[in-house]
PDB file of C-alpha atoms in Angstrom:
ATOM      1  CA  MET A   1      18.314  23.307 -10.169  1.00  0.00           C
ATOM      2  CA  ILE A   2      15.581  24.239 -12.647  1.00  0.00           C
ATOM      3  CA  PHE A   3      12.982  21.819 -13.942  1.00  0.00           C
ATOM      4  CA  ASP A   4      10.647  22.374 -16.859  1.00  0.00           C
ATOM      5  CA  LEU A   5       7.065  21.773 -15.769  1.00  0.00           C
ATOM      6  CA  ASN A   6       6.317  20.442 -19.232  1.00  0.00           C
ATOM      7  CA  ASN A   7       8.584  17.424 -18.814  1.00  0.00           C
ATOM      8  CA  ASN A   8       8.681  14.153 -16.872  1.00  0.00           C
ATOM      9  CA  TYR A   9      11.942  13.058 -15.268  1.00  0.00           C
ATOM     10  CA  TYR A  10      13.696   9.910 -14.154  1.00  0.00           C
ATOM     11  CA  ILE A  11      16.532  10.551 -11.706  1.00  0.00           C
ATOM     12  CA  GLU A  12      18.872   7.666 -10.975  1.00  0.00           C
ATOM     13  CA  ALA A  13      20.389   8.130  -7.539  1.00  0.00           C
ATOM     14  CA  SER A  14      22.436   5.589  -5.617  1.00  0.00           C
ATOM     15  CA  ALA A  15      22.563   5.479  -1.829  1.00  0.00           C
ATOM     16  CA  GLY A  16      24.403   8.429  -0.313  1.00  0.00           C
ATOM     17  CA  THR A  17      24.204  10.645  -3.397  1.00  0.00           C
ATOM     18  CA  GLY A  18      21.831  13.229  -1.922  1.00  0.00           C
ATOM     19  CA  LYS A  19      18.513  11.797  -3.081  1.00  0.00           C
ATOM     20  CA  THR A  20      16.400  13.442  -0.368  1.00  0.00           C
ATOM     21  CA  TYR A  21      18.212  16.752  -0.884  1.00  0.00           C
ATOM     22  CA  THR A  22      17.430  16.551  -4.603  1.00  0.00           C
ATOM     23  CA  ILE A  23      13.735  15.858  -3.981  1.00  0.00           C
ATOM     24  CA  CYS A  24      13.506  18.830  -1.639  1.00  0.00           C
ATOM     25  CA  GLU A  25      15.273  21.089  -4.145  1.00  0.00           C
ATOM     26  CA  ILE A  26      12.825  19.970  -6.826  1.00  0.00           C
ATOM     27  CA  VAL A  27       9.898  20.877  -4.568  1.00  0.00           C
ATOM     28  CA  LYS A  28      11.589  24.184  -3.675  1.00  0.00           C
ATOM     29  CA  ASN A  29      11.696  25.136  -7.357  1.00  0.00           C
ATOM     30  CA  TYR A  30       8.182  23.953  -8.182  1.00  0.00           C
ATOM     31  CA  VAL A  31       6.509  25.871  -5.338  1.00  0.00           C
ATOM     32  CA  LYS A  32       7.556  29.063  -7.114  1.00  0.00           C
ATOM     33  CA  THR A  33       4.845  28.350  -9.691  1.00  0.00           C
ATOM     34  CA  ILE A  34       2.391  25.890  -8.114  1.00  0.00           C
ATOM     35  CA  PRO A  35       1.077  25.528  -4.537  1.00  0.00           C
ATOM     36  CA  LEU A  36       2.766  22.972  -2.280  1.00  0.00           C
ATOM     37  CA  ASN A  37      -0.528  21.129  -1.778  1.00  0.00           C
ATOM     38  CA  LYS A  38      -0.632  20.405  -5.535  1.00  0.00           C
ATOM     39  CA  ILE A  39       2.641  18.457  -5.362  1.00  0.00           C
ATOM     40  CA  LEU A  40       2.169  14.825  -4.326  1.00  0.00           C
ATOM     41  CA  VAL A  41       5.261  13.154  -2.861  1.00  0.00           C
ATOM     42  CA  VAL A  42       5.254   9.382  -2.402  1.00  0.00           C
ATOM     43  CA  THR A  43       8.005   7.465  -0.649  1.00  0.00           C
ATOM     44  CA  TYR A  44       8.510   4.008   0.818  1.00  0.00           C
ATOM     45  CA  THR A  45       8.335   4.278   4.617  1.00  0.00           C
ATOM     46  CA  GLU A  46       6.681   6.418   7.276  1.00  0.00           C
ATOM     47  CA  LYS A  47      10.148   7.342   8.537  1.00  0.00           C
ATOM     48  CA  ALA A  48      11.084   8.636   5.082  1.00  0.00           C
ATOM     49  CA  THR A  49       7.894  10.725   4.831  1.00  0.00           C
ATOM     50  CA  GLY A  50       8.787  12.400   8.125  1.00  0.00           C
ATOM     51  CA  GLU A  51      12.314  13.157   6.977  1.00  0.00           C
ATOM     52  CA  ILE A  52      11.178  14.554   3.619  1.00  0.00           C
ATOM     53  CA  ARG A  53       8.476  16.628   5.312  1.00  0.00           C
ATOM     54  CA  ASN A  54      11.026  18.220   7.646  1.00  0.00           C
ATOM     55  CA  ARG A  55      13.533  18.829   4.868  1.00  0.00           C
ATOM     56  CA  ILE A  56      10.890  20.454   2.648  1.00  0.00           C
ATOM     57  CA  ARG A  57       9.879  22.711   5.556  1.00  0.00           C
ATOM     58  CA  VAL A  58      13.478  23.906   5.838  1.00  0.00           C
ATOM     59  CA  ALA A  59      13.980  24.216   2.073  1.00  0.00           C
ATOM     60  CA  THR A  60      10.776  26.124   1.333  1.00  0.00           C
ATOM     61  CA  GLY A  61      10.027  27.878   4.608  1.00  0.00           C
ATOM     62  CA  GLN A  62       6.416  26.760   4.243  1.00  0.00           C
ATOM     63  CA  ASN A  63       4.038  25.021   6.626  1.00  0.00           C
ATOM     64  CA  VAL A  64       4.112  21.388   5.527  1.00  0.00           C
ATOM     65  CA  ASP A  65       1.818  19.876   8.159  1.00  0.00           C
ATOM     66  CA  ASP A  66      -0.899  19.245   5.571  1.00  0.00           C
ATOM     67  CA  ALA A  67       1.392  18.752   2.577  1.00  0.00           C
ATOM     68  CA  PRO A  68       0.536  15.570   0.593  1.00  0.00           C
ATOM     69  CA  ILE A  69       3.595  13.506   1.507  1.00  0.00           C
ATOM     70  CA  TYR A  70       2.657   9.845   1.794  1.00  0.00           C
ATOM     71  CA  THR A  71       3.688   6.246   1.607  1.00  0.00           C
ATOM     72  CA  ILE A  72       1.844   4.424  -1.179  1.00  0.00           C
ATOM     73  CA  HIS A  73      -0.414   2.825   1.427  1.00  0.00           C
ATOM     74  CA  SER A  74      -1.257   6.054   3.244  1.00  0.00           C
ATOM     75  CA  PHE A  75      -1.879   7.727  -0.123  1.00  0.00           C
ATOM     76  CA  CYS A  76      -4.397   5.053  -1.107  1.00  0.00           C
ATOM     77  CA  GLN A  77      -5.962   5.194   2.346  1.00  0.00           C
ATOM     78  CA  SER A  78      -6.426   8.955   1.994  1.00  0.00           C
ATOM     79  CA  VAL A  79      -7.946   8.547  -1.490  1.00  0.00           C
ATOM     80  CA  ILE A  80     -10.470   5.990  -0.239  1.00  0.00           C
ATOM     81  CA  LYS A  81     -11.377   8.202   2.705  1.00  0.00           C
ATOM     82  CA  GLU A  82     -11.776  11.399   0.660  1.00  0.00           C
ATOM     83  CA  PHE A  83     -13.332   9.880  -2.472  1.00  0.00           C
ATOM     84  CA  ALA A  84     -15.273   6.913  -1.087  1.00  0.00           C
ATOM     85  CA  VAL A  85     -18.092   7.315  -3.608  1.00  0.00           C
ATOM     86  CA  ASN A  86     -15.704   7.373  -6.567  1.00  0.00           C
ATOM     87  CA  THR A  87     -13.737   4.348  -5.360  1.00  0.00           C
ATOM     88  CA  ASN A  88     -16.934   2.494  -4.428  1.00  0.00           C
ATOM     89  CA  CYS A  89     -15.199   1.383  -1.240  1.00  0.00           C
ATOM     90  CA  GLN A  90     -16.292   1.006   2.339  1.00  0.00           C
ATOM     91  CA  THR A  91     -14.701   3.486   4.710  1.00  0.00           C
ATOM     92  CA  GLY A  92     -13.722   2.953   8.310  1.00  0.00           C
ATOM     93  CA  LEU A  93     -12.224  -0.491   7.728  1.00  0.00           C
ATOM     94  CA  ASP A  94      -9.461  -1.525  10.103  1.00  0.00           C
ATOM     95  CA  VAL A  95      -6.097  -2.622   8.759  1.00  0.00           C
ATOM     96  CA  LEU A  96      -5.738  -6.332   9.404  1.00  0.00           C
ATOM     97  CA  ASP A  97      -2.844  -7.475  11.543  1.00  0.00           C
ATOM     98  CA  LYS A  98      -0.174  -9.903  10.384  1.00  0.00           C
ATOM     99  CA  SER A  99      -1.814 -12.883  12.067  1.00  0.00           C
ATOM    100  CA  PHE A 100      -5.091 -12.580  10.131  1.00  0.00           C
ATOM    101  CA  ILE A 101      -3.981 -14.252   6.893  1.00  0.00           C
ATOM    102  CA  ASP A 102      -1.861 -16.785   8.775  1.00  0.00           C
ATOM    103  CA  ASN A 103      -4.853 -17.847  10.865  1.00  0.00           C
ATOM    104  CA  PHE A 104      -7.228 -17.693   7.926  1.00  0.00           C
ATOM    105  CA  VAL A 105      -5.087 -19.937   5.721  1.00  0.00           C
ATOM    106  CA  GLU A 106      -4.585 -22.431   8.520  1.00  0.00           C
ATOM    107  CA  GLY A 107      -8.358 -22.550   9.047  1.00  0.00           C
ATOM    108  CA  TYR A 108      -9.000 -22.810   5.302  1.00  0.00           C
ATOM    109  CA  ILE A 109      -6.683 -25.794   5.003  1.00  0.00           C
ATOM    110  CA  LYS A 110      -8.295 -27.563   7.938  1.00  0.00           C
ATOM    111  CA  SER A 111     -11.935 -26.769   7.201  1.00  0.00           C
ATOM    112  CA  GLY A 112     -12.186 -25.921   3.498  1.00  0.00           C
ATOM    113  CA  PRO A 113     -12.112 -28.125   0.379  1.00  0.00           C
ATOM    114  CA  ILE A 114      -8.626 -29.375   1.197  1.00  0.00           C
ATOM    115  CA  VAL A 115     -10.079 -31.369   4.095  1.00  0.00           C
ATOM    116  CA  LYS A 116     -11.729 -33.712   1.623  1.00  0.00           C
ATOM    117  CA  LEU A 117      -8.328 -34.491   0.163  1.00  0.00           C
ATOM    118  CA  CYS A 118      -7.002 -35.060   3.664  1.00  0.00           C
ATOM    119  CA  ARG A 119      -9.678 -37.662   4.327  1.00  0.00           C
ATOM    120  CA  GLU A 120      -8.955 -39.440   1.071  1.00  0.00           C
ATOM    121  CA  HIS A 121      -5.172 -39.301   1.242  1.00  0.00           C
ATOM    122  CA  GLY A 122      -4.353 -39.046   4.941  1.00  0.00           C
ATOM    123  CA  ASP A 123      -4.028 -36.198   7.413  1.00  0.00           C
ATOM    124  CA  THR A 124      -0.308 -35.863   6.679  1.00  0.00           C
ATOM    125  CA  LEU A 125      -1.343 -33.959   3.561  1.00  0.00           C
ATOM    126  CA  ILE A 126      -1.708 -30.847   5.719  1.00  0.00           C
ATOM    127  CA  LEU A 127       2.058 -30.851   6.222  1.00  0.00           C
ATOM    128  CA  THR A 128       2.975 -31.788   2.664  1.00  0.00           C
ATOM    129  CA  GLY A 129       5.487 -29.511   0.950  1.00  0.00           C
ATOM    130  CA  ASN A 130       4.870 -26.467   3.207  1.00  0.00           C
ATOM    131  CA  LEU A 131       1.319 -26.141   1.858  1.00  0.00           C
ATOM    132  CA  LYS A 132       0.413 -23.326   4.234  1.00  0.00           C
ATOM    133  CA  ASP A 133       3.455 -21.185   3.400  1.00  0.00           C
ATOM    134  CA  SER A 134       2.916 -21.729  -0.324  1.00  0.00           C
ATOM    135  CA  LEU A 135      -0.720 -20.653  -0.096  1.00  0.00           C
ATOM    136  CA  ILE A 136       0.124 -17.526   1.908  1.00  0.00           C
ATOM    137  CA  SER A 137       2.834 -16.578  -0.589  1.00  0.00           C
ATOM    138  CA  LEU A 138       0.534 -17.053  -3.583  1.00  0.00           C
ATOM    139  CA  LEU A 139      -2.317 -15.119  -1.941  1.00  0.00           C
ATOM    140  CA  ASP A 140      -0.015 -12.133  -1.585  1.00  0.00           C
ATOM    141  CA  LYS A 141       0.591 -12.136  -5.358  1.00  0.00           C
ATOM    142  CA  TYR A 142      -2.886 -13.084  -6.604  1.00  0.00           C
ATOM    143  CA  TYR A 143      -5.055 -10.436  -8.229  1.00  0.00           C
ATOM    144  CA  LEU A 144      -8.614 -10.396  -9.517  1.00  0.00           C
ATOM    145  CA  ASP A 145      -9.937  -7.277 -11.219  1.00  0.00           C
ATOM    146  CA  CYS A 146     -13.322  -5.710 -10.496  1.00  0.00           C
ATOM    147  CA  ASN A 147     -14.952  -8.210 -12.870  1.00  0.00           C
ATOM    148  CA  GLY A 148     -13.470 -11.207 -11.062  1.00  0.00           C
ATOM    149  CA  ASN A 149     -10.913 -11.963 -13.785  1.00  0.00           C
ATOM    150  CA  ILE A 150      -7.236 -12.686 -13.174  1.00  0.00           C
ATOM    151  CA  ASP A 151      -5.095  -9.711 -14.147  1.00  0.00           C
ATOM    152  CA  HIS A 152      -1.930 -11.300 -15.514  1.00  0.00           C
ATOM    153  CA  THR A 153      -0.080  -7.982 -15.585  1.00  0.00           C
ATOM    154  CA  ILE A 154      -0.166  -8.203 -11.781  1.00  0.00           C
ATOM    155  CA  PHE A 155      -0.342 -11.942 -11.123  1.00  0.00           C
ATOM    156  CA  ASN A 156       2.536 -12.878 -13.396  1.00  0.00           C
ATOM    157  CA  VAL A 157       3.941 -15.865 -11.513  1.00  0.00           C
ATOM    158  CA  THR A 158       6.298 -17.867 -13.719  1.00  0.00           C
ATOM    159  CA  LEU A 159       5.401 -21.535 -13.468  1.00  0.00           C
ATOM    160  CA  GLU A 160       8.493 -23.682 -13.863  1.00  0.00           C
ATOM    161  CA  PHE A 161       6.487 -26.893 -13.533  1.00  0.00           C
ATOM    162  CA  ASP A 162       3.048 -28.154 -14.590  1.00  0.00           C
ATOM    163  CA  TYR A 163       1.503 -27.973 -11.145  1.00  0.00           C
ATOM    164  CA  GLU A 164      -2.015 -28.793 -12.313  1.00  0.00           C
ATOM    165  CA  ALA A 165      -0.743 -31.996 -13.927  1.00  0.00           C
ATOM    166  CA  LEU A 166       0.986 -32.875 -10.670  1.00  0.00           C
ATOM    167  CA  PHE A 167      -2.200 -32.158  -8.709  1.00  0.00           C
ATOM    168  CA  ASN A 168      -4.203 -34.426 -11.033  1.00  0.00           C
ATOM    169  CA  LYS A 169      -1.578 -37.131 -10.737  1.00  0.00           C
ATOM    170  CA  PHE A 170      -1.885 -36.902  -6.974  1.00  0.00           C
ATOM    171  CA  ILE A 171      -5.686 -37.108  -6.798  1.00  0.00           C
ATOM    172  CA  ASN A 172      -5.600 -40.055  -9.232  1.00  0.00           C
ATOM    173  CA  LYS A 173      -3.297 -41.763  -6.718  1.00  0.00           C
ATOM    174  CA  GLU A 174      -0.516 -42.214  -9.220  1.00  0.00           C
ATOM    175  CA  GLU A 175       2.967 -42.792  -7.863  1.00  0.00           C
ATOM    176  CA  LEU A 176       4.963 -39.576  -7.408  1.00  0.00           C
ATOM    177  CA  THR A 177       8.707 -39.149  -7.766  1.00  0.00           C
ATOM    178  CA  LYS A 178      10.711 -37.714  -4.897  1.00  0.00           C
ATOM    179  CA  ASP A 179      10.933 -34.352  -6.663  1.00  0.00           C
ATOM    180  CA  GLU A 180       7.167 -34.331  -7.274  1.00  0.00           C
ATOM    181  CA  GLU A 181       6.507 -35.016  -3.598  1.00  0.00           C
ATOM    182  CA  GLY A 182       8.568 -31.934  -2.770  1.00  0.00           C
ATOM    183  CA  LEU A 183       6.478 -29.803  -5.141  1.00  0.00           C
ATOM    184  CA  LEU A 184       3.122 -31.226  -4.122  1.00  0.00           C
ATOM    185  CA  GLY A 185       2.344 -28.611  -1.450  1.00  0.00           C
ATOM    186  CA  TYR A 186       2.772 -25.809  -3.967  1.00  0.00           C
ATOM    187  CA  ALA A 187       0.666 -27.694  -6.533  1.00  0.00           C
ATOM    188  CA  ILE A 188      -2.194 -28.073  -4.055  1.00  0.00           C
ATOM    189  CA  ALA A 189      -1.897 -24.425  -3.019  1.00  0.00           C
ATOM    190  CA  PHE A 190      -1.962 -23.297  -6.642  1.00  0.00           C
ATOM    191  CA  HIS A 191      -5.009 -25.440  -7.428  1.00  0.00           C
ATOM    192  CA  TYR A 192      -7.046 -23.946  -4.569  1.00  0.00           C
ATOM    193  CA  LEU A 193      -5.655 -20.417  -4.847  1.00  0.00           C
ATOM    194  CA  ASP A 194      -8.687 -18.835  -6.523  1.00  0.00           C
ATOM    195  CA  ASP A 195     -11.139 -20.345  -4.055  1.00  0.00           C
ATOM    196  CA  CYS A 196      -8.934 -19.439  -1.081  1.00  0.00           C
ATOM    197  CA  TYR A 197      -8.532 -15.853  -2.323  1.00  0.00           C
ATOM    198  CA  LYS A 198     -12.277 -15.341  -2.692  1.00  0.00           C
ATOM    199  CA  ALA A 199     -12.881 -16.892   0.720  1.00  0.00           C
ATOM    200  CA  SER A 200     -10.251 -14.610   2.294  1.00  0.00           C
ATOM    201  CA  GLN A 201     -11.840 -11.512   0.746  1.00  0.00           C
ATOM    202  CA  LYS A 202     -15.238 -12.591   2.102  1.00  0.00           C
ATOM    203  CA  ALA A 203     -13.714 -13.117   5.549  1.00  0.00           C
ATOM    204  CA  LYS A 204     -12.185  -9.641   5.454  1.00  0.00           C
ATOM    205  CA  ASP A 205     -15.540  -8.114   4.485  1.00  0.00           C
ATOM    206  CA  GLU A 206     -17.243  -9.867   7.371  1.00  0.00           C
ATOM    207  CA  LYS A 207     -14.568  -8.692   9.822  1.00  0.00           C
ATOM    208  CA  ARG A 208     -14.531  -5.204   8.257  1.00  0.00           C
ATOM    209  CA  VAL A 209     -10.778  -5.275   7.742  1.00  0.00           C
ATOM    210  CA  GLN A 210      -8.507  -4.757   4.761  1.00  0.00           C
ATOM    211  CA  SER A 211      -4.852  -5.260   3.952  1.00  0.00           C
ATOM    212  CA  PHE A 212      -2.547  -2.590   2.579  1.00  0.00           C
ATOM    213  CA  ASN A 213      -2.657  -4.397  -0.768  1.00  0.00           C
ATOM    214  CA  ASP A 214      -6.471  -4.252  -0.687  1.00  0.00           C
ATOM    215  CA  MET A 215      -6.265  -0.465  -0.458  1.00  0.00           C
ATOM    216  CA  ILE A 216      -3.951  -0.260  -3.454  1.00  0.00           C
ATOM    217  CA  ARG A 217      -6.127  -2.679  -5.411  1.00  0.00           C
ATOM    218  CA  SER A 218      -9.278  -0.657  -4.697  1.00  0.00           C
ATOM    219  CA  VAL A 219      -7.694   2.572  -5.920  1.00  0.00           C
ATOM    220  CA  ARG A 220      -6.159   0.906  -8.987  1.00  0.00           C
ATOM    221  CA  GLU A 221      -9.457  -0.675 -10.011  1.00  0.00           C
ATOM    222  CA  ALA A 222     -11.355   2.593  -9.544  1.00  0.00           C
ATOM    223  CA  ILE A 223      -8.805   4.415 -11.695  1.00  0.00           C
ATOM    224  CA  LEU A 224      -8.271   1.818 -14.439  1.00  0.00           C
ATOM    225  CA  ASN A 225     -11.730   0.282 -14.630  1.00  0.00           C
ATOM    226  CA  GLY A 226     -14.006   2.913 -13.101  1.00  0.00           C
ATOM    227  CA  ASP A 227     -16.029   5.664 -14.746  1.00  0.00           C
ATOM    228  CA  GLY A 228     -13.108   8.105 -14.803  1.00  0.00           C
ATOM    229  CA  SER A 229     -14.442  10.307 -12.021  1.00  0.00           C
ATOM    230  CA  LEU A 230     -11.707   9.380  -9.537  1.00  0.00           C
ATOM    231  CA  THR A 231      -8.974  10.095 -12.065  1.00  0.00           C
ATOM    232  CA  ASP A 232     -10.543  13.476 -12.806  1.00  0.00           C
ATOM    233  CA  LYS A 233     -10.720  14.388  -9.127  1.00  0.00           C
ATOM    234  CA  LEU A 234      -7.115  13.379  -8.465  1.00  0.00           C
ATOM    235  CA  ARG A 235      -5.941  15.336 -11.497  1.00  0.00           C
ATOM    236  CA  ALA A 236      -7.802  18.352 -10.154  1.00  0.00           C
ATOM    237  CA  LYS A 237      -6.210  17.868  -6.746  1.00  0.00           C
ATOM    238  CA  TYR A 238      -2.591  17.360  -7.872  1.00  0.00           C
ATOM    239  CA  ASP A 239      -0.448  18.723 -10.708  1.00  0.00           C
ATOM    240  CA  LEU A 240       2.656  16.650 -10.138  1.00  0.00           C
ATOM    241  CA  VAL A 241       3.844  13.503  -8.390  1.00  0.00           C
ATOM    242  CA  ILE A 242       7.367  12.830  -7.162  1.00  0.00           C
ATOM    243  CA  ILE A 243       7.965   9.138  -6.438  1.00  0.00           C
ATOM    244  CA  ASP A 244      10.900   8.361  -4.163  1.00  0.00           C
ATOM    245  CA  GLU A 245      12.492   4.880  -4.024  1.00  0.00           C
ATOM    246  CA  PHE A 246      11.000   4.244  -7.452  1.00  0.00           C
ATOM    247  CA  GLN A 247      12.868   0.945  -7.772  1.00  0.00           C
ATOM    248  CA  ASP A 248      10.473  -0.438  -5.139  1.00  0.00           C
ATOM    249  CA  THR A 249       7.333   0.585  -7.052  1.00  0.00           C
ATOM    250  CA  ASN A 250       5.570  -2.496  -8.422  1.00  0.00           C
ATOM    251  CA  GLN A 251       3.265  -2.732 -11.425  1.00  0.00           C
ATOM    252  CA  LEU A 252       0.161  -2.382  -9.279  1.00  0.00           C
ATOM    253  CA  GLN A 253       1.340   0.966  -7.911  1.00  0.00           C
ATOM    254  CA  TRP A 254       2.779   2.221 -11.191  1.00  0.00           C
ATOM    255  CA  ASP A 255      -0.556   1.664 -12.948  1.00  0.00           C
ATOM    256  CA  ILE A 256      -2.137   4.181 -10.571  1.00  0.00           C
ATOM    257  CA  PHE A 257       0.389   6.960 -11.042  1.00  0.00           C
ATOM    258  CA  LYS A 258       0.921   6.658 -14.780  1.00  0.00           C
ATOM    259  CA  LYS A 259      -2.841   6.790 -15.403  1.00  0.00           C
ATOM    260  CA  ILE A 260      -3.250   9.960 -13.347  1.00  0.00           C
ATOM    261  CA  PHE A 261      -0.110  11.879 -14.194  1.00  0.00           C
ATOM    262  CA  LEU A 262       1.157  10.803 -17.620  1.00  0.00           C
ATOM    263  CA  CYS A 263      -1.126  13.168 -19.491  1.00  0.00           C
ATOM    264  CA  ASP A 264      -1.342  16.790 -20.581  1.00  0.00           C
ATOM    265  CA  ARG A 265      -0.746  19.291 -17.758  1.00  0.00           C
ATOM    266  CA  HIS A 266       0.296  16.571 -15.282  1.00  0.00           C
ATOM    267  CA  HIS A 267       3.754  15.159 -14.773  1.00  0.00           C
ATOM    268  CA  ILE A 268       5.847  12.561 -12.970  1.00  0.00           C
ATOM    269  CA  ILE A 269       9.317  12.700 -11.480  1.00  0.00           C
ATOM    270  CA  VAL A 270      10.696   9.377 -10.248  1.00  0.00           C
ATOM    271  CA  VAL A 271      13.848   8.977  -8.173  1.00  0.00           C
ATOM    272  CA  GLY A 272      15.451   5.630  -7.528  1.00  0.00           C
ATOM    273  CA  ASP A 273      18.343   3.220  -7.743  1.00  0.00           C
ATOM    274  CA  PRO A 274      17.726   0.268 -10.124  1.00  0.00           C
ATOM    275  CA  LYS A 275      20.530  -1.672  -8.447  1.00  0.00           C
ATOM    276  CA  GLN A 276      18.340  -1.955  -5.345  1.00  0.00           C
ATOM    277  CA  SER A 277      15.193  -3.033  -7.177  1.00  0.00           C
ATOM    278  CA  ILE A 278      13.060  -5.756  -5.541  1.00  0.00           C
ATOM    279  CA  TYR A 279      10.564  -5.988  -8.419  1.00  0.00           C
ATOM    280  CA  SER A 280      12.954  -5.912 -11.419  1.00  0.00           C
TER     281      SER A 280
END
C-alpha cells in the first residue's frame, strides 16, 4: 500500500472491512519518509486510540508511547497546554462533570430572568414544555465566536416554527393553541439562549472549569480568527493528519483540521463510513 505524500485521501470503510489495519499500514508507509511524531492520528474514543497505538507499534516496530494519537478532545487539550499563549487560553482548568450544566440550567431557570415570567404567569411555567431539557440541548449547539457573534456555520439549528412570535404571543397573554402550548418551553429556551450561554460561560470561568466543546471552540477560534501563530506552530509540528471515524467529525472539528492541513506541504487522510454519520 503506497500513498503519495503530495495527495489528500478519503477512504470509505464500512464496519469490519479492516479500517484500523488500513490506518496502521498507512502510517507504516509514511514513517519511511517522515518521523512518526510528525503524523497526527485522531480517532473517536480513548479505547480506539489505545488500539491504534498498539497496532502501530506492531506494524512499525517503533516506540509509540509519545506518538501523537488522540481523540479530538485530547488533541485540543494538548494544544491548549502546549501553546497556551497562542490560544490565549487559561491552562489548568478542570473538565466539568455532567451535572454542572444540568445544575446550572436549573438554577438559571429558577433565579435568572425567567423567574420574572414565572411571577407574571405562574410557577407552572418552570415545567412548561420541558423548558430545562430544551435549554440544555440548545446550549450544546450554540456558538459565539471570539467577537461575541453567532457563527451560523456551527449553530445552524433549523427552526420549523416562529418561536419568537410564539414567545411574544405568550408574554402578551394571548390565547395559545394546544400545539403552541407544547412548543412553548422550546420558545422560551430559544429566547433566553444567548443570555443563558453567556451566563454559563461566566460560571465556568469562575469555577475554573471547561467542557470538551469549550476546548474545541478555543482551538478553532485561535486558528480561524487568531493571528496565525497557532496555525504556523501546528504546521511546524505535524506534516500529516489521519482522521479516523471521519463520519463523526462535525463542522467545528473539521474547520480546525482543514485550516491546518489543507495547504502546501501538509495533507489529510480521512477514513470513515458515511452510512454511520451522526452529523450528515
